[in-house]
JSON list of C-alpha atoms in Angstrom, two decimals:
[
{"chain": "A", "resi": 6, "resn": "ASP", "atom": "CA", "xyz": [0.00, 0.00, 0.00]},
{"chain": "A", "resi": 7, "resn": "ALA", "atom": "CA", "xyz": [2.95, 2.33, 0.41]},
{"chain": "A", "resi": 8, "resn": "ILE", "atom": "CA", "xyz": [3.16, 2.57, -3.38]},
{"chain": "A", "resi": 9, "resn": "PHE", "atom": "CA", "xyz": [-0.28, 4.22, -3.44]},
{"chain": "A", "resi": 10, "resn": "ARG", "atom": "CA", "xyz": [0.13, 6.75, -0.61]},
{"chain": "A", "resi": 11, "resn": "GLY", "atom": "CA", "xyz": [1.61, 9.54, -2.74]},
{"chain": "A", "resi": 12, "resn": "LEU", "atom": "CA", "xyz": [-0.53, 8.62, -5.71]},
{"chain": "A", "resi": 13, "resn": "GLY", "atom": "CA", "xyz": [-3.78, 8.94, -3.77]},
{"chain": "A", "resi": 14, "resn": "LYS", "atom": "CA", "xyz": [-3.71, 12.73, -3.68]},
{"chain": "A", "resi": 15, "resn": "GLY", "atom": "CA", "xyz": [-5.91, 14.09, -6.43]},
{"chain": "A", "resi": 16, "resn": "ILE", "atom": "CA", "xyz": [-7.10, 10.74, -7.75]},
{"chain": "A", "resi": 17, "resn": "GLU", "atom": "CA", "xyz": [-10.72, 9.78, -7.29]},
{"chain": "A", "resi": 18, "resn": "SER", "atom": "CA", "xyz": [-11.20, 7.01, -4.74]},
{"chain": "A", "resi": 19, "resn": "GLU", "atom": "CA", "xyz": [-12.81, 4.66, -7.29]},
{"chain": "A", "resi": 20, "resn": "LEU", "atom": "CA", "xyz": [-9.79, 4.92, -9.59]},
{"chain": "A", "resi": 21, "resn": "LEU", "atom": "CA", "xyz": [-7.45, 4.41, -6.65]},
{"chain": "A", "resi": 22, "resn": "LEU", "atom": "CA", "xyz": [-9.31, 1.21, -5.77]},
{"chain": "A", "resi": 23, "resn": "ASP", "atom": "CA", "xyz": [-9.03, 0.06, -9.38]},
{"chain": "A", "resi": 24, "resn": "LEU", "atom": "CA", "xyz": [-5.29, 0.72, -9.34]},
{"chain": "A", "resi": 25, "resn": "ARG", "atom": "CA", "xyz": [-4.95, -1.32, -6.16]},
{"chain": "A", "resi": 26, "resn": "LEU", "atom": "CA", "xyz": [-6.90, -4.21, -7.70]},
{"chain": "A", "resi": 27, "resn": "LEU", "atom": "CA", "xyz": [-4.80, -4.00, -10.83]},
{"chain": "A", "resi": 28, "resn": "HIS", "atom": "CA", "xyz": [-1.61, -3.97, -8.79]},
{"chain": "A", "resi": 29, "resn": "GLN", "atom": "CA", "xyz": [-2.77, -7.19, -7.08]},
{"chain": "A", "resi": 30, "resn": "ALA", "atom": "CA", "xyz": [-3.65, -8.70, -10.46]},
{"chain": "A", "resi": 31, "resn": "VAL", "atom": "CA", "xyz": [-0.10, -8.10, -11.67]},
{"chain": "A", "resi": 32, "resn": "PHE", "atom": "CA", "xyz": [1.41, -9.85, -8.68]},
{"chain": "A", "resi": 33, "resn": "HIS", "atom": "CA", "xyz": [-0.92, -12.82, -9.08]},
{"chain": "A", "resi": 34, "resn": "PHE", "atom": "CA", "xyz": [0.14, -12.99, -12.72]},
{"chain": "A", "resi": 35, "resn": "TRP", "atom": "CA", "xyz": [3.82, -12.97, -11.69]},
{"chain": "A", "resi": 36, "resn": "ALA", "atom": "CA", "xyz": [3.06, -15.82, -9.29]},
{"chain": "A", "resi": 37, "resn": "GLY", "atom": "CA", "xyz": [1.49, -17.85, -12.11]},
{"chain": "A", "resi": 38, "resn": "GLU", "atom": "CA", "xyz": [-1.98, -17.53, -10.56]},
{"chain": "A", "resi": 39, "resn": "HIS", "atom": "CA", "xyz": [-3.83, -16.80, -13.78]},
{"chain": "A", "resi": 40, "resn": "LEU", "atom": "CA", "xyz": [-7.37, -17.24, -12.45]},
{"chain": "A", "resi": 41, "resn": "GLN", "atom": "CA", "xyz": [-6.79, -14.71, -9.66]},
{"chain": "A", "resi": 42, "resn": "SER", "atom": "CA", "xyz": [-5.02, -12.32, -12.01]},
{"chain": "A", "resi": 43, "resn": "PHE", "atom": "CA", "xyz": [-7.72, -12.59, -14.66]},
{"chain": "A", "resi": 44, "resn": "THR", "atom": "CA", "xyz": [-10.54, -12.14, -12.13]},
{"chain": "A", "resi": 45, "resn": "LEU", "atom": "CA", "xyz": [-9.01, -9.03, -10.57]},
{"chain": "A", "resi": 46, "resn": "ALA", "atom": "CA", "xyz": [-8.16, -7.49, -13.94]},
{"chain": "A", "resi": 47, "resn": "TRP", "atom": "CA", "xyz": [-11.68, -8.21, -15.23]},
{"chain": "A", "resi": 48, "resn": "THR", "atom": "CA", "xyz": [-13.13, -6.59, -12.10]},
{"chain": "A", "resi": 49, "resn": "VAL", "atom": "CA", "xyz": [-11.14, -3.45, -12.93]},
{"chain": "A", "resi": 50, "resn": "LEU", "atom": "CA", "xyz": [-12.42, -3.55, -16.52]},
{"chain": "A", "resi": 51, "resn": "GLU", "atom": "CA", "xyz": [-16.04, -3.90, -15.41]},
{"chain": "A", "resi": 52, "resn": "ARG", "atom": "CA", "xyz": [-15.66, -1.04, -12.95]},
{"chain": "A", "resi": 53, "resn": "ARG", "atom": "CA", "xyz": [-13.97, 1.26, -15.50]},
{"chain": "A", "resi": 54, "resn": "ILE", "atom": "CA", "xyz": [-16.52, 0.45, -18.23]},
{"chain": "A", "resi": 55, "resn": "SER", "atom": "CA", "xyz": [-19.41, 1.03, -15.82]},
{"chain": "A", "resi": 56, "resn": "GLN", "atom": "CA", "xyz": [-17.84, 4.34, -14.79]},
{"chain": "A", "resi": 57, "resn": "LEU", "atom": "CA", "xyz": [-17.41, 5.36, -18.44]},
{"chain": "A", "resi": 58, "resn": "TRP", "atom": "CA", "xyz": [-21.07, 4.47, -19.12]},
{"chain": "A", "resi": 59, "resn": "ARG", "atom": "CA", "xyz": [-22.25, 6.46, -16.08]},
{"chain": "A", "resi": 60, "resn": "CYS", "atom": "CA", "xyz": [-20.14, 9.48, -17.09]},
{"chain": "A", "resi": 61, "resn": "ARG", "atom": "CA", "xyz": [-21.33, 9.49, -20.69]},
{"chain": "A", "resi": 62, "resn": "THR", "atom": "CA", "xyz": [-24.95, 8.99, -19.64]},
{"chain": "A", "resi": 63, "resn": "SER", "atom": "CA", "xyz": [-24.67, 11.82, -17.13]},
{"chain": "A", "resi": 64, "resn": "GLU", "atom": "CA", "xyz": [-23.08, 14.09, -19.77]},
{"chain": "A", "resi": 65, "resn": "LYS", "atom": "CA", "xyz": [-26.17, 13.54, -21.93]},
{"chain": "A", "resi": 66, "resn": "GLY", "atom": "CA", "xyz": [-28.23, 15.24, -19.22]},
{"chain": "A", "resi": 67, "resn": "TYR", "atom": "CA", "xyz": [-29.63, 12.26, -17.37]},
{"chain": "A", "resi": 68, "resn": "SER", "atom": "CA", "xyz": [-29.68, 12.54, -13.59]},
{"chain": "A", "resi": 69, "resn": "GLY", "atom": "CA", "xyz": [-31.38, 11.23, -10.49]},
{"chain": "A", "resi": 70, "resn": "GLY", "atom": "CA", "xyz": [-33.67, 8.25, -10.88]},
{"chain": "A", "resi": 71, "resn": "ARG", "atom": "CA", "xyz": [-33.37, 8.10, -14.65]},
{"chain": "A", "resi": 72, "resn": "LEU", "atom": "CA", "xyz": [-29.56, 8.03, -14.48]},
{"chain": "A", "resi": 73, "resn": "ASN", "atom": "CA", "xyz": [-29.74, 5.25, -11.90]},
{"chain": "A", "resi": 74, "resn": "GLU", "atom": "CA", "xyz": [-32.12, 3.27, -14.14]},
{"chain": "A", "resi": 75, "resn": "LEU", "atom": "CA", "xyz": [-29.77, 3.60, -17.10]},
{"chain": "A", "resi": 76, "resn": "CYS", "atom": "CA", "xyz": [-26.83, 2.40, -15.00]},
{"chain": "A", "resi": 77, "resn": "GLU", "atom": "CA", "xyz": [-28.48, -0.53, -13.18]},
{"chain": "A", "resi": 78, "resn": "ALA", "atom": "CA", "xyz": [-26.47, -3.72, -13.66]},
{"chain": "A", "resi": 79, "resn": "GLU", "atom": "CA", "xyz": [-29.69, -5.75, -13.45]},
{"chain": "A", "resi": 80, "resn": "ARG", "atom": "CA", "xyz": [-31.14, -3.88, -16.41]},
{"chain": "A", "resi": 81, "resn": "TYR", "atom": "CA", "xyz": [-28.10, -3.55, -18.66]},
{"chain": "A", "resi": 82, "resn": "THR", "atom": "CA", "xyz": [-25.57, -6.35, -18.77]},
{"chain": "A", "resi": 83, "resn": "MET", "atom": "CA", "xyz": [-21.89, -5.69, -19.39]},
{"chain": "A", "resi": 84, "resn": "SER", "atom": "CA", "xyz": [-22.39, -7.07, -22.89]},
{"chain": "A", "resi": 85, "resn": "VAL", "atom": "CA", "xyz": [-25.06, -4.48, -23.64]},
{"chain": "A", "resi": 86, "resn": "ILE", "atom": "CA", "xyz": [-23.06, -1.63, -22.09]},
{"chain": "A", "resi": 87, "resn": "ILE", "atom": "CA", "xyz": [-19.99, -2.57, -24.13]},
{"chain": "A", "resi": 88, "resn": "ASP", "atom": "CA", "xyz": [-22.06, -2.55, -27.32]},
{"chain": "A", "resi": 89, "resn": "MET", "atom": "CA", "xyz": [-23.75, 0.76, -26.48]},
{"chain": "A", "resi": 90, "resn": "LEU", "atom": "CA", "xyz": [-20.37, 2.37, -25.79]},
{"chain": "A", "resi": 91, "resn": "GLU", "atom": "CA", "xyz": [-19.11, 1.15, -29.16]},
{"chain": "A", "resi": 92, "resn": "VAL", "atom": "CA", "xyz": [-22.18, 2.58, -30.91]},
{"chain": "A", "resi": 93, "resn": "ALA", "atom": "CA", "xyz": [-21.52, 5.88, -29.09]},
{"chain": "A", "resi": 94, "resn": "THR", "atom": "CA", "xyz": [-17.92, 5.68, -30.41]},
{"chain": "A", "resi": 95, "resn": "GLU", "atom": "CA", "xyz": [-16.50, 5.54, -26.88]},
{"chain": "A", "resi": 96, "resn": "LEU", "atom": "CA", "xyz": [-14.92, 2.15, -27.64]},
{"chain": "A", "resi": 97, "resn": "THR", "atom": "CA", "xyz": [-13.11, 1.06, -30.77]},
{"chain": "A", "resi": 98, "resn": "SER", "atom": "CA", "xyz": [-14.19, -2.10, -32.55]},
{"chain": "A", "resi": 99, "resn": "GLN", "atom": "CA", "xyz": [-10.90, -3.69, -31.46]},
{"chain": "A", "resi": 100, "resn": "GLN", "atom": "CA", "xyz": [-11.59, -2.82, -27.80]},
{"chain": "A", "resi": 101, "resn": "THR", "atom": "CA", "xyz": [-15.14, -4.13, -28.16]},
{"chain": "A", "resi": 102, "resn": "ARG", "atom": "CA", "xyz": [-13.97, -7.45, -29.63]},
{"chain": "A", "resi": 103, "resn": "GLY", "atom": "CA", "xyz": [-11.36, -7.81, -26.90]},
{"chain": "A", "resi": 104, "resn": "LEU", "atom": "CA", "xyz": [-13.82, -7.01, -24.14]},
{"chain": "A", "resi": 105, "resn": "HIS", "atom": "CA", "xyz": [-16.41, -9.46, -25.46]},
{"chain": "A", "resi": 106, "resn": "SER", "atom": "CA", "xyz": [-13.79, -12.19, -25.77]},
{"chain": "A", "resi": 107, "resn": "LEU", "atom": "CA", "xyz": [-12.63, -11.59, -22.20]},
{"chain": "A", "resi": 108, "resn": "ARG", "atom": "CA", "xyz": [-16.22, -11.38, -20.96]},
{"chain": "A", "resi": 109, "resn": "LYS", "atom": "CA", "xyz": [-16.92, -14.81, -22.45]},
{"chain": "A", "resi": 110, "resn": "SER", "atom": "CA", "xyz": [-13.75, -16.19, -20.86]},
{"chain": "A", "resi": 111, "resn": "ARG", "atom": "CA", "xyz": [-14.81, -14.69, -17.54]},
{"chain": "A", "resi": 112, "resn": "ASN", "atom": "CA", "xyz": [-18.22, -16.36, -17.83]},
{"chain": "A", "resi": 113, "resn": "LYS", "atom": "CA", "xyz": [-16.59, -19.72, -18.59]},
{"chain": "A", "resi": 114, "resn": "ALA", "atom": "CA", "xyz": [-14.29, -19.33, -15.60]},
{"chain": "A", "resi": 115, "resn": "MET", "atom": "CA", "xyz": [-17.07, -18.34, -13.22]},
{"chain": "A", "resi": 116, "resn": "HIS", "atom": "CA", "xyz": [-19.90, -20.57, -14.47]},
{"chain": "A", "resi": 117, "resn": "GLU", "atom": "CA", "xyz": [-18.06, -23.60, -15.88]},
{"chain": "A", "resi": 118, "resn": "GLY", "atom": "CA", "xyz": [-14.96, -23.63, -13.69]},
{"chain": "A", "resi": 119, "resn": "ARG", "atom": "CA", "xyz": [-12.53, -23.17, -16.59]},
{"chain": "A", "resi": 120, "resn": "THR", "atom": "CA", "xyz": [-9.24, -21.60, -15.60]},
{"chain": "A", "resi": 121, "resn": "PRO", "atom": "CA", "xyz": [-8.16, -18.76, -17.89]},
{"chain": "A", "resi": 122, "resn": "THR", "atom": "CA", "xyz": [-4.91, -19.35, -19.75]},
{"chain": "A", "resi": 123, "resn": "ARG", "atom": "CA", "xyz": [-1.80, -17.28, -19.19]},
{"chain": "A", "resi": 124, "resn": "GLU", "atom": "CA", "xyz": [-2.52, -15.51, -22.50]},
{"chain": "A", "resi": 125, "resn": "MET", "atom": "CA", "xyz": [-6.07, -14.63, -21.43]},
{"chain": "A", "resi": 126, "resn": "ALA", "atom": "CA", "xyz": [-4.83, -13.26, -18.11]},
{"chain": "A", "resi": 127, "resn": "LEU", "atom": "CA", "xyz": [-2.20, -11.18, -19.91]},
{"chain": "A", "resi": 128, "resn": "GLU", "atom": "CA", "xyz": [-4.76, -9.86, -22.42]},
{"chain": "A", "resi": 129, "resn": "CYS", "atom": "CA", "xyz": [-7.06, -8.92, -19.56]},
{"chain": "A", "resi": 130, "resn": "LEU", "atom": "CA", "xyz": [-4.19, -7.11, -17.82]},
{"chain": "A", "resi": 131, "resn": "HIS", "atom": "CA", "xyz": [-3.37, -5.24, -21.04]},
{"chain": "A", "resi": 132, "resn": "LEU", "atom": "CA", "xyz": [-6.93, -3.94, -21.40]},
{"chain": "A", "resi": 133, "resn": "ALA", "atom": "CA", "xyz": [-7.30, -3.13, -17.70]},
{"chain": "A", "resi": 134, "resn": "ILE", "atom": "CA", "xyz": [-4.10, -1.10, -17.89]},
{"chain": "A", "resi": 135, "resn": "GLU", "atom": "CA", "xyz": [-5.37, 0.65, -21.01]},
{"chain": "A", "resi": 136, "resn": "PHE", "atom": "CA", "xyz": [-8.60, 1.57, -19.22]},
{"chain": "A", "resi": 137, "resn": "THR", "atom": "CA", "xyz": [-6.82, 2.97, -16.16]},
{"chain": "A", "resi": 138, "resn": "GLY", "atom": "CA", "xyz": [-4.92, 5.30, -18.48]},
{"chain": "A", "resi": 139, "resn": "GLU", "atom": "CA", "xyz": [-2.11, 7.57, -17.47]},
{"chain": "A", "resi": 140, "resn": "HIS", "atom": "CA", "xyz": [-2.52, 6.76, -13.78]},
{"chain": "A", "resi": 141, "resn": "TRP", "atom": "CA", "xyz": [-1.14, 3.25, -14.30]},
{"chain": "A", "resi": 142, "resn": "LYS", "atom": "CA", "xyz": [2.08, 4.71, -15.68]},
{"chain": "A", "resi": 143, "resn": "ASP", "atom": "CA", "xyz": [2.57, 6.46, -12.35]},
{"chain": "A", "resi": 144, "resn": "LEU", "atom": "CA", "xyz": [3.10, 3.01, -10.82]},
{"chain": "A", "resi": 145, "resn": "GLN", "atom": "CA", "xyz": [5.99, 2.38, -13.22]},
{"chain": "A", "resi": 146, "resn": "PHE", "atom": "CA", "xyz": [5.08, -1.10, -14.38]},
{"chain": "A", "resi": 147, "resn": "ASP", "atom": "CA", "xyz": [6.16, -2.28, -17.78]},
{"chain": "A", "resi": 148, "resn": "LEU", "atom": "CA", "xyz": [4.06, -5.03, -19.39]},
{"chain": "A", "resi": 149, "resn": "GLU", "atom": "CA", "xyz": [6.96, -6.36, -21.43]},
{"chain": "A", "resi": 150, "resn": "THR", "atom": "CA", "xyz": [8.96, -6.84, -18.23]},
{"chain": "A", "resi": 151, "resn": "LEU", "atom": "CA", "xyz": [5.89, -8.45, -16.66]},
{"chain": "A", "resi": 152, "resn": "GLN", "atom": "CA", "xyz": [5.50, -10.86, -19.56]},
{"chain": "A", "resi": 153, "resn": "ALA", "atom": "CA", "xyz": [9.21, -11.77, -19.62]},
{"chain": "A", "resi": 154, "resn": "ALA", "atom": "CA", "xyz": [9.32, -12.29, -15.85]},
{"chain": "A", "resi": 155, "resn": "SER", "atom": "CA", "xyz": [6.30, -14.58, -15.92]},
{"chain": "A", "resi": 156, "resn": "GLU", "atom": "CA", "xyz": [7.91, -16.79, -18.56]},
{"chain": "A", "resi": 157, "resn": "ASN", "atom": "CA", "xyz": [10.89, -17.55, -16.29]}
]
């Protein structure tokens, strides 16, 4: 947690939590614990995508009860939110394909007990890092170093 103390100033608490989860995902990946790494990285992705959806919906003028309705997880699945964000040009088609592929892998892991492969965990980490943006760079992690270290 010491790594986050200086970073916490000026960063929203939700993003700080995502960075902590992502940090844990990296260490699980290093340890060869791909299910744990994948699950934590996917959690970050879901949280970031939900936040992006809430921000864009709010920017369109929705507030209060209507905003809450549009952001209810029970009403709009992650699959639907991903597609709506692509239609709104907030996600590229490449990001959308990657997210849907990872979402399906997550469902197989959670509902069928399939362990994600090393490659799936790494892909999930890549996207989670992309969605945390510049803040991740403040932690000074390098994915190429991560990948090389995990192969040893």
